[in-house]
XYZ file of C-alpha atoms in Angstrom:
66
model
C 16.697 -20.215 23.979
C 15.681 -17.275 21.743
C 13.401 -17.391 18.698
C 12.882 -14.628 16.141
C 9.375 -15.752 15.234
C 6.698 -13.067 15.100
C 3.579 -14.612 16.610
C 1.282 -11.588 16.338
C -1.997 -12.914 14.904
C -2.648 -9.629 13.062
C 0.649 -9.698 11.166
C 0.418 -10.292 7.418
C 2.901 -10.455 4.583
C 2.097 -6.834 3.661
C 3.356 -5.682 7.095
C 6.863 -6.174 5.730
C 8.455 -2.697 5.615
C 10.284 -3.748 2.443
C 7.061 -4.691 0.641
C 6.862 -3.343 -2.887
C 3.860 -1.392 -4.050
C 2.334 -0.579 -7.403
C -0.120 2.117 -8.407
C -2.649 3.057 -11.049
C -4.062 6.481 -11.885
C -7.846 6.649 -12.118
C -9.107 9.426 -14.405
C -12.366 10.862 -13.059
C -14.523 13.194 -15.174
C -16.650 14.613 -12.349
C -14.032 14.535 -9.551
C -10.272 14.937 -9.087
C -8.177 12.103 -10.505
C -7.130 9.475 -7.971
C -4.100 7.267 -7.467
C -4.731 3.751 -6.140
C -1.764 2.179 -4.336
C -1.613 -1.549 -3.596
C 0.910 -4.327 -2.800
C 2.638 -5.483 -5.987
C 2.338 -9.193 -5.162
C -1.309 -9.054 -3.984
C -3.663 -11.788 -5.137
C -7.004 -10.963 -6.774
C -8.734 -11.556 -3.418
C -6.267 -9.363 -1.499
C -6.748 -6.520 -3.971
C -10.388 -6.261 -2.886
C -9.343 -5.001 0.561
C -5.619 -4.150 0.484
C -5.404 -0.772 -1.230
C -5.533 2.953 -0.587
C -6.512 5.829 -2.856
C -5.370 9.426 -2.770
C -6.214 12.581 -4.669
C -3.787 15.221 -5.939
C -3.756 17.437 -2.864
C -3.082 14.392 -0.634
C 0.503 14.269 -1.862
C 3.352 16.400 -0.566
C 6.883 16.999 -1.725
C 9.216 14.441 -0.121
C 11.849 17.058 0.696
C 9.325 19.183 2.602
C 8.635 16.269 4.977
C 12.264 15.565 5.872
């Protein structure tokens, strides 16, 4: 009998490759602006730890990476 259940204890809902993300731009006066990226459906508690920030030179053109 075969089951398609993922039993990895470290797996969370945000591991879903189809998860949708949202972002917000943070304007900084004394540093480069930042973009915070986080799961769209995250709860208030999850937002405390489930995010990433990036600055302008962290981004690359999509076509150059293909």
